[in-house]
Short mmCIF file of C-alpha atoms and ligand atoms in Angstrom, two decimals:
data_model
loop_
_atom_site.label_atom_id
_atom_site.label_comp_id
_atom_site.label_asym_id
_atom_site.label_seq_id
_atom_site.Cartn_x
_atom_site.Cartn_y
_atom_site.Cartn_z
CA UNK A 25 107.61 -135.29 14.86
CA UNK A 26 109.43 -132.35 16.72
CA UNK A 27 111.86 -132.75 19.76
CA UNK A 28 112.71 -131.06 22.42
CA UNK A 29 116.30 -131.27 23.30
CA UNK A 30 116.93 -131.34 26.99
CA UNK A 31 120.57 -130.88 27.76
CA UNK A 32 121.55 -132.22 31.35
CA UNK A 33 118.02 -134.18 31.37
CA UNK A 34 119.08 -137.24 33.63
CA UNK A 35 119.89 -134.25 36.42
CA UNK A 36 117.74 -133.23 39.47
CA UNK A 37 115.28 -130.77 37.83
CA UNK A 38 116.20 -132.10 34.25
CA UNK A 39 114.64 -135.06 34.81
CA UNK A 40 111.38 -133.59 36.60
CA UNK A 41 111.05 -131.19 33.54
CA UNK A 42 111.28 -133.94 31.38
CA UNK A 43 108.39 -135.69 33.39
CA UNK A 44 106.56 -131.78 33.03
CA UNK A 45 107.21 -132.22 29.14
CA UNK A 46 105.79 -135.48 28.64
CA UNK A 47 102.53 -135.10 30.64
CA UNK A 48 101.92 -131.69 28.47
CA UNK A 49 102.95 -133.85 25.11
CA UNK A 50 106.01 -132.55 24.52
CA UNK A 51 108.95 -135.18 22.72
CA UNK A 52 112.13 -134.51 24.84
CA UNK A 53 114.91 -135.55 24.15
CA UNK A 54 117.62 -136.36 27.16
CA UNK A 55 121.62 -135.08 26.02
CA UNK A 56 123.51 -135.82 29.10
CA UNK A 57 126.87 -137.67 30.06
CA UNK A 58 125.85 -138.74 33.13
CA UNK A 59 128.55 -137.69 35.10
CA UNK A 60 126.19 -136.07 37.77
CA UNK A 61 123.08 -137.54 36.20
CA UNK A 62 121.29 -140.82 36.95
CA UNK A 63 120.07 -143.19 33.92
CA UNK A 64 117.23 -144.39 35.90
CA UNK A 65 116.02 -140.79 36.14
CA UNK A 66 115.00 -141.03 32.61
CA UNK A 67 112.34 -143.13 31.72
CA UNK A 68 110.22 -142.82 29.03
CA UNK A 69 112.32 -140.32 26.68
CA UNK A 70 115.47 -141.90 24.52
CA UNK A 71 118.75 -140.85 26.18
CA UNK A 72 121.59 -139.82 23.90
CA UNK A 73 125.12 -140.42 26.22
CA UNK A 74 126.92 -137.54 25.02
CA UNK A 75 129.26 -134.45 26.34
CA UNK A 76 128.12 -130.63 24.53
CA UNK A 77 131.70 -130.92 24.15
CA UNK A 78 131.36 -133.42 21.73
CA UNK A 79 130.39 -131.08 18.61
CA UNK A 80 130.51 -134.50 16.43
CA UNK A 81 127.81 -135.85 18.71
CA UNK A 82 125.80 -133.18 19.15
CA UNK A 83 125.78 -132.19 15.63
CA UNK A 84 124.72 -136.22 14.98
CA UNK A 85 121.55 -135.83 17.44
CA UNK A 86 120.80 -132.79 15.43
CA UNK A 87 120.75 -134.92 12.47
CA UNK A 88 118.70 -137.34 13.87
CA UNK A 89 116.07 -136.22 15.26
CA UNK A 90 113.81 -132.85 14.18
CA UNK A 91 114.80 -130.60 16.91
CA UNK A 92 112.48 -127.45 17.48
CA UNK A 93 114.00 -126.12 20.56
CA UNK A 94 116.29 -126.21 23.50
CA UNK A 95 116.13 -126.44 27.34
CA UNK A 96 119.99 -126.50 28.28
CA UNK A 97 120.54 -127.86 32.30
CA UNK A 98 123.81 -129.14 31.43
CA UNK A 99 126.26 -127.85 33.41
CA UNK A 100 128.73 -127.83 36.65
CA UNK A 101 127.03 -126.56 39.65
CA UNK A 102 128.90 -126.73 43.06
CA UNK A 103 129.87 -123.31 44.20
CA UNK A 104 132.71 -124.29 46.13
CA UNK A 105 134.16 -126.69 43.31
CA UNK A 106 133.76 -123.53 41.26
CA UNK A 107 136.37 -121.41 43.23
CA UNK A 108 138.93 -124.36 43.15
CA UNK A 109 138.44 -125.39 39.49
CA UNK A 110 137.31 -121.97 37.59
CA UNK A 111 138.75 -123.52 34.24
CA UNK A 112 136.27 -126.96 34.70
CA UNK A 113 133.40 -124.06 35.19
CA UNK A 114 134.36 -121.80 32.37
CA UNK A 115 134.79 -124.70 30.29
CA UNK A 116 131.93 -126.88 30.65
CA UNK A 117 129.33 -124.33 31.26
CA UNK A 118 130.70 -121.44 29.00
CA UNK A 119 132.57 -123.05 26.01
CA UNK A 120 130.14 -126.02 25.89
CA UNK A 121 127.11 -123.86 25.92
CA UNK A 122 128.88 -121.84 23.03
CA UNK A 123 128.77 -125.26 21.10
CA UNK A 124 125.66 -125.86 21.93
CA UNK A 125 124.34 -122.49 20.23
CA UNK A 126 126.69 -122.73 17.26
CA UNK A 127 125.02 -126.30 16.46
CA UNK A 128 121.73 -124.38 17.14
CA UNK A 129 122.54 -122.22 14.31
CA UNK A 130 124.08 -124.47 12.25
CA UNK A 131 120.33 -127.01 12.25
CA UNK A 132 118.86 -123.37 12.66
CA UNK A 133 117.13 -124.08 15.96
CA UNK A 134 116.55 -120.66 17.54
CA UNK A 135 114.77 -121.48 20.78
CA UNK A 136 116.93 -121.63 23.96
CA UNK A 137 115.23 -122.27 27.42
CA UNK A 138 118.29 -121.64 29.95
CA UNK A 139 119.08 -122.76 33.62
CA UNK A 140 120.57 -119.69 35.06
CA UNK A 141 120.77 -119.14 38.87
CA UNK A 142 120.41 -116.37 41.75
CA UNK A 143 123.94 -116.70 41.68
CA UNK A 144 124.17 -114.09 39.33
CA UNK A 145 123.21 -111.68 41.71
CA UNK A 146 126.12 -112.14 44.33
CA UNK A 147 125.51 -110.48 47.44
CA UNK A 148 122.22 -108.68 47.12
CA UNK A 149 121.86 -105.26 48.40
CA UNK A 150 117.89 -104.87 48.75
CA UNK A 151 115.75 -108.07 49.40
CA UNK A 152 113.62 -108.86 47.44
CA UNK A 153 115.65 -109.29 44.78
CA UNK A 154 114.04 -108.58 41.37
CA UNK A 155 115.72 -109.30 37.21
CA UNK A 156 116.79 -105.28 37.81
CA UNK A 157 119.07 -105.96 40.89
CA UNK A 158 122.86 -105.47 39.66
CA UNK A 159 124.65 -109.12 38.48
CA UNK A 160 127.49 -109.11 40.95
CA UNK A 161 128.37 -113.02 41.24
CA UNK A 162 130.52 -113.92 43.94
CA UNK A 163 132.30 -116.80 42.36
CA UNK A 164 132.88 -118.78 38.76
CA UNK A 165 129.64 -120.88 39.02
CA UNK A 166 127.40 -117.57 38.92
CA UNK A 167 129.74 -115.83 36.82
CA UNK A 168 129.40 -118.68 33.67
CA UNK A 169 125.43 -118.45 34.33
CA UNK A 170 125.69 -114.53 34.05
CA UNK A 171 128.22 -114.17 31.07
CA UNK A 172 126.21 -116.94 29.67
CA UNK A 173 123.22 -114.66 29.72
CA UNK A 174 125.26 -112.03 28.17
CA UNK A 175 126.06 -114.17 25.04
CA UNK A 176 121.74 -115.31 25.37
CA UNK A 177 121.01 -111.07 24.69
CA UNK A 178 124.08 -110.51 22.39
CA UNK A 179 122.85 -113.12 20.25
CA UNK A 180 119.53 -112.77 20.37
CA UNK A 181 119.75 -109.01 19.77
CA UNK A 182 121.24 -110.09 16.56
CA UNK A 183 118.47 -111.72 15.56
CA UNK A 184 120.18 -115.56 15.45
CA UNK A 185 118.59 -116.72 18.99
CA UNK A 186 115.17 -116.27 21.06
CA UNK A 187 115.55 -117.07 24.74
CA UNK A 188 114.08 -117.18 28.59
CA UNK A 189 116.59 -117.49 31.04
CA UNK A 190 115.66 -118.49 34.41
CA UNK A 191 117.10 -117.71 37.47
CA UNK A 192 116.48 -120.07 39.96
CA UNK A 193 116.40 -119.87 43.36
CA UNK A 194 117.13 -122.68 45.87
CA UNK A 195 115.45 -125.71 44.33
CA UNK A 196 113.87 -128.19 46.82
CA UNK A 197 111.45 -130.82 47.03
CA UNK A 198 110.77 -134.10 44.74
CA UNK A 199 108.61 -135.33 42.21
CA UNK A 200 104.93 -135.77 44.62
CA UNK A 201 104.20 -139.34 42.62
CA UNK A 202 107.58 -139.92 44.49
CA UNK A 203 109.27 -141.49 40.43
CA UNK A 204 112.09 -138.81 40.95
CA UNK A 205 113.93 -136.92 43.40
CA UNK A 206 117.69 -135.25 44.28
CA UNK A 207 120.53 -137.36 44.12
CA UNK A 208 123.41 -135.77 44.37
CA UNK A 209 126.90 -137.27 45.13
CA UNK A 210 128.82 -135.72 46.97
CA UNK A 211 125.37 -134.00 48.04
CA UNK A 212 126.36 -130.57 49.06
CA UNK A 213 122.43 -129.28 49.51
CA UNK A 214 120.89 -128.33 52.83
CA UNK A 215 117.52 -130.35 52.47
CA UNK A 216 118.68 -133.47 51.23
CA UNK A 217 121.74 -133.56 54.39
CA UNK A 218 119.35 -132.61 56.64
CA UNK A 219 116.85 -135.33 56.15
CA UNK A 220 119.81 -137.70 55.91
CA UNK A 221 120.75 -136.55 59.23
CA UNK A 222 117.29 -137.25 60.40
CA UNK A 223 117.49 -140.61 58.90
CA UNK A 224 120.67 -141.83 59.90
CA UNK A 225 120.59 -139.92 63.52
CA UNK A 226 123.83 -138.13 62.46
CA UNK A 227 124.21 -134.06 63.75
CA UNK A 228 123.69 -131.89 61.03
CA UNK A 229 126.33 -129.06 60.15
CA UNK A 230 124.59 -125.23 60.68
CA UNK A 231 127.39 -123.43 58.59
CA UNK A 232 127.38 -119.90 60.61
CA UNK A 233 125.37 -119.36 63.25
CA UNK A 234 126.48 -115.52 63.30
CA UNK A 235 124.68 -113.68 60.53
CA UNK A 236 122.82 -110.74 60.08
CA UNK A 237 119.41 -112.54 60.03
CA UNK A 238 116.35 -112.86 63.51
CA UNK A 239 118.15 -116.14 64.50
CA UNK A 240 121.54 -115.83 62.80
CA UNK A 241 121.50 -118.38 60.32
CA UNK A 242 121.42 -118.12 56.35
CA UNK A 243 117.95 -117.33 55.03
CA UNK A 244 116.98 -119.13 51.64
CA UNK A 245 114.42 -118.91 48.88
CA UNK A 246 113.10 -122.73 48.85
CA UNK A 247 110.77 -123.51 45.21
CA UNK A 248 109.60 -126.86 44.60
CA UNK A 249 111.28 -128.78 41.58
CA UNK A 250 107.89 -129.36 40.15
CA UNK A 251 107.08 -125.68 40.33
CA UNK A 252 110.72 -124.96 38.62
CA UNK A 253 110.02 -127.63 36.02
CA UNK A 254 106.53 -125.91 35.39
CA UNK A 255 107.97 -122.62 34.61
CA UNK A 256 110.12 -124.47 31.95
CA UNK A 257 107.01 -124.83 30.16
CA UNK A 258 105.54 -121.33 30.62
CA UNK A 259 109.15 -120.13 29.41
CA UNK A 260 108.59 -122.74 25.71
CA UNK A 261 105.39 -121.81 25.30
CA UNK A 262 106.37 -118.44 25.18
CA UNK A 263 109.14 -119.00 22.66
CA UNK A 264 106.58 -121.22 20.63
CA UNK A 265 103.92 -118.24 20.71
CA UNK A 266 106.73 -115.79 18.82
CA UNK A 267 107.15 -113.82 22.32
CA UNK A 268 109.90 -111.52 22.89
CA UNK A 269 112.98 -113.39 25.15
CA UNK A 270 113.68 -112.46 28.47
CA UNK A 271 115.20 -113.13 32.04
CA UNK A 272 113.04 -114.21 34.92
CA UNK A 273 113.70 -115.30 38.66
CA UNK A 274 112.05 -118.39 39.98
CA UNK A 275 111.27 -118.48 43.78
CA UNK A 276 108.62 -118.20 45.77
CA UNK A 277 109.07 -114.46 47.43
CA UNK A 278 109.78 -116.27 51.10
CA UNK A 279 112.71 -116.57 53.06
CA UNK A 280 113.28 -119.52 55.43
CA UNK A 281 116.56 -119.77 57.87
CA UNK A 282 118.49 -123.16 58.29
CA UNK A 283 117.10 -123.30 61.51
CA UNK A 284 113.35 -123.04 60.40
CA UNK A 285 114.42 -126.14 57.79
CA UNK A 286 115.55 -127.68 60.64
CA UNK A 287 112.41 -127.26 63.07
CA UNK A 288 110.38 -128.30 59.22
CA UNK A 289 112.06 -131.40 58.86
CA UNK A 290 112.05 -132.54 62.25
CA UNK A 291 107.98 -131.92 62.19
CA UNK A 292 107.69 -133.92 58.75
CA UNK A 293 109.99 -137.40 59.57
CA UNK A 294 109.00 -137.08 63.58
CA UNK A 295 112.56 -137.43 64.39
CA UNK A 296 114.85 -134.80 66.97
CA UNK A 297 117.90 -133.33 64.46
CA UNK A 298 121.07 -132.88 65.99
CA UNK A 299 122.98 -129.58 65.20
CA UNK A 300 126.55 -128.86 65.05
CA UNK A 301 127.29 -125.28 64.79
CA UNK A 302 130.36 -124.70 62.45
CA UNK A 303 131.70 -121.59 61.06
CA UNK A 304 130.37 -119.95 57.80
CA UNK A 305 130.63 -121.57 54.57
CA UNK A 306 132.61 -118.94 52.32
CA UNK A 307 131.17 -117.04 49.27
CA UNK A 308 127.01 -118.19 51.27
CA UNK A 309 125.05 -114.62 51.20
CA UNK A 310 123.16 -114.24 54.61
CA UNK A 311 119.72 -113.76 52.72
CA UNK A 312 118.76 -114.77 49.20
CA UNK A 313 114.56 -114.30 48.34
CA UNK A 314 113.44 -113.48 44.78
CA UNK A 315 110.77 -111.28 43.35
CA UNK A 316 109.08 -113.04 41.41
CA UNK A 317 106.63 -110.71 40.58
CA UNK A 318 107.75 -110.68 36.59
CA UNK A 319 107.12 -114.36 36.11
CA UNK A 320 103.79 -114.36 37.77
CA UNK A 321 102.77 -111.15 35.75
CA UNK A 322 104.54 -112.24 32.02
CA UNK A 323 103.76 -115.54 32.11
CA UNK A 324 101.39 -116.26 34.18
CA UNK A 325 103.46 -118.62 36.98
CA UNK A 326 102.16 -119.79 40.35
CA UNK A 327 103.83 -122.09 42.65
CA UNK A 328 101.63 -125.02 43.10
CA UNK A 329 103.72 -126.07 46.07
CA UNK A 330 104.53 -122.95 47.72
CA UNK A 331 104.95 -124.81 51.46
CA UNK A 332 108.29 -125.27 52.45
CA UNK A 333 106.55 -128.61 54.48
CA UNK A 334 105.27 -129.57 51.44
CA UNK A 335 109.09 -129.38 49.89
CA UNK A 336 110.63 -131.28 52.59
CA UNK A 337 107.98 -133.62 52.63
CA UNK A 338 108.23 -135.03 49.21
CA UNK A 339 111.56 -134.86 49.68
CA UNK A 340 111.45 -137.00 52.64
CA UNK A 341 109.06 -139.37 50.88
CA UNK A 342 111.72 -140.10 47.80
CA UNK A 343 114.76 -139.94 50.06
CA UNK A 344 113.53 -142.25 52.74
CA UNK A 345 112.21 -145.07 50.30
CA UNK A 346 116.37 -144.46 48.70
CA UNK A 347 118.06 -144.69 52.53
CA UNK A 348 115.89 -148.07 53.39
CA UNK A 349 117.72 -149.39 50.47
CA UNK A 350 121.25 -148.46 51.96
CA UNK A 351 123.16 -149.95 54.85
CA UNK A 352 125.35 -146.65 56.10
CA UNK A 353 124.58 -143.03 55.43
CA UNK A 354 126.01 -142.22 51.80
CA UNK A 355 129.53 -139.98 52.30
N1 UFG B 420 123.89 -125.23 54.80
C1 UFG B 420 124.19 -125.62 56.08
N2 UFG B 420 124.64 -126.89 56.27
C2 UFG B 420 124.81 -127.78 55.25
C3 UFG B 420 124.49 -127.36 53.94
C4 UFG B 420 124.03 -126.07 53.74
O1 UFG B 420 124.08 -124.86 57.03
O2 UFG B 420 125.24 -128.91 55.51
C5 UFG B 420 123.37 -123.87 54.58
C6 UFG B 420 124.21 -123.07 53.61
O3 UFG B 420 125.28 -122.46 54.29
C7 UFG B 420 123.17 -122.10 53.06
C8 UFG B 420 121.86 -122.89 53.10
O4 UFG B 420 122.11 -123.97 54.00
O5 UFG B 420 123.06 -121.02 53.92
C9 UFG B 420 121.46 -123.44 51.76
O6 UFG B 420 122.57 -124.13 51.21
P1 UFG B 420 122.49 -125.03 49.91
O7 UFG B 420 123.86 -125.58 49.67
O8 UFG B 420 121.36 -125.98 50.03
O9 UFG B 420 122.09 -124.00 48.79
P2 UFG B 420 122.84 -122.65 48.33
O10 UFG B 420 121.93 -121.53 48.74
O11 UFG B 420 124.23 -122.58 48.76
O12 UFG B 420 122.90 -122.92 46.80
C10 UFG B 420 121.92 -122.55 45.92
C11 UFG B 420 121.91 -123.48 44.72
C12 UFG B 420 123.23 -123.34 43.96
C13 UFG B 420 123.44 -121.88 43.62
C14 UFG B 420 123.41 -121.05 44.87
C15 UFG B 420 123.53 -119.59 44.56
O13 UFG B 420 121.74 -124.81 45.13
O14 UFG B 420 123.17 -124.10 42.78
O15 UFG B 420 122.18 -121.24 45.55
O16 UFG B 420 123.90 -118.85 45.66
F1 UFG B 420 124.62 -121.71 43.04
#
């Protein structure tokens, strides 16, 4: 039997992908050290505790099981932590993924599916943005997923690697048999504070109210996490089928403010939102919305869930069943 190795599989759209893989057949595997990632998120795929920087284990759980390709989440992914702690970033999502590819080579696994991000881009100059639009990244988180990508095409033009890289854009939404959703702690994410805030009748933070945008407020790219997790597929089954690699974005083509999520969210729970409006959040681009004309064309991607309602509405189903359980809103 074969195995997919997912790296960071007990994560927010690790563990939906996993979900993907195992309705489509797939074996996955989970690698993850649960720092940021939830045990109970995995269910029916054996999950290997383990850090990527951890060559002895990694190399072990190549060893163990017959490993045919790769779909690497693991990582650290808060922006602002990013600016404070560059080394943690450079470290865990550069060197790490480094090992990762070297133990690749060594069990001579050549099929990488990665989790890149929009934040590659930086601050785009022409909306939509498409896989052409100069990598500027604004801070270490996008710059790890972008040199990571550079290491992706150096190695794969030397023939030891095949990969798809995805960018993603903002990923939103849960799992619509409500088994998993986002749980992040601290959460930093607009969706998941807002419907807290909804929840827990607490104001919600707008962070600028002053931007270059119809109502002044950050405009946003929303795909659902099933949609994502679909595209993971598309992106193996075009490594399994011998197909050149490549870089693709992942959004839906729309932009929504934080004030439309807002007016969403407060139509989907029935509940008035309180807003506090507090200055700009540094390194946030007023408008991020992807082309994602390449994936749709290449390999063949539509969003089932294109509906930003239908995002915060799953989201709302997961969340709510996880805030009846608690007896204060979660810091
Ligand atoms: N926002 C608020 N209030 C909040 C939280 C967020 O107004 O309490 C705003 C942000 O300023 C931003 C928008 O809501 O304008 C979306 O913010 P998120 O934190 O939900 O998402 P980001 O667009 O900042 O982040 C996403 C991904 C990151 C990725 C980044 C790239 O989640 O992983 O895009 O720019 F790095």
């Amino acid at each position: 039997m074969s195995f997919i190795l997912v790296t960071g599989g007990a994560g927010y759209i690790g563990s939906h992908v996993v979900k993907e893989l195992l309705q489509k057949g797939y074996q996955p595997i989970v690698y993850d050290n649960l720092d940021t990632g939830h045990r109970e998120a995995v269910r029916e795929a054996p999950l290997i505790e383990g850090d990527l920087a951890d060559g002895e284990k990694l190399r072990e759980t190549f060893q163990t099981y017959s490993i045919k390709a790769v779909i690497h989440f693991a990582a650290s992914c808060l922006v602002e932590e990013s600016v404070e702690h560059p080394l943690k970033y450079f470290k865990n999502n550069l060197s790490n993924s480094i090992q990762l590819l070297e133990v690749m080579e060594e069990f001579q696994v050549n099929r990488i599916v990665f989790s890149s991000s929009a934040a590659v881009y930086g601050e785009p100059l022409e909306i939509p943005i498409s896989e052409e639009h100069p990598s500027a990244p604004t801070n270490p988180y996008g710059e790890t997923k972008w040199m990571f990508e550079q290491i992706l095409q150096r190695s794969s033009k030397a023939g030891r690697v095949r990969y798809i890289s995805l960018r993603y854009f903002n990923a939103a939404g849960a799992d619509p048999e409500g088994d998993l959703g986002e749980d992040h702690s601290p959460e930093t994410h607009l969706i998941p504070l807002v419907l807290r805030a909804a929840f827990f009748g607490k104001p919600i933070s707008i962070f600028g109210t002053d931007y270059d945008t119809p109502d002044g407020t950050c405009i946003r790219d929303y795909i659902h996490v099933t949609d994502l997790a679909h595209g993971h597929l598309l992106a193996l089954q075009r490594l399994e089928s011998g197909r050149d690699s490549g870089i693709y974005n992942l959004g839906n083509g729309k932009g929504f403010s934080v004030r439309e999520v807002i007016q969403v969210a407060e139509r989907v729970t029935g509940e008035k939102i309180a807003v506090h409006e507090s200055p700009r959040r540094p390194g946030d681009p007023s408008c991020l919305i992807a082309s994602s004309e390449k994936i749709r064309k290449e390999l063949g991607w539509r969003p089932r869930y294109p509906e930003l309602e239908t995002m915060i509405q799953t989201a709302w189903n997961w969340h709510r069943s996880q805030f009846k359980a608690m007896s204060r809103m979660p810091d």
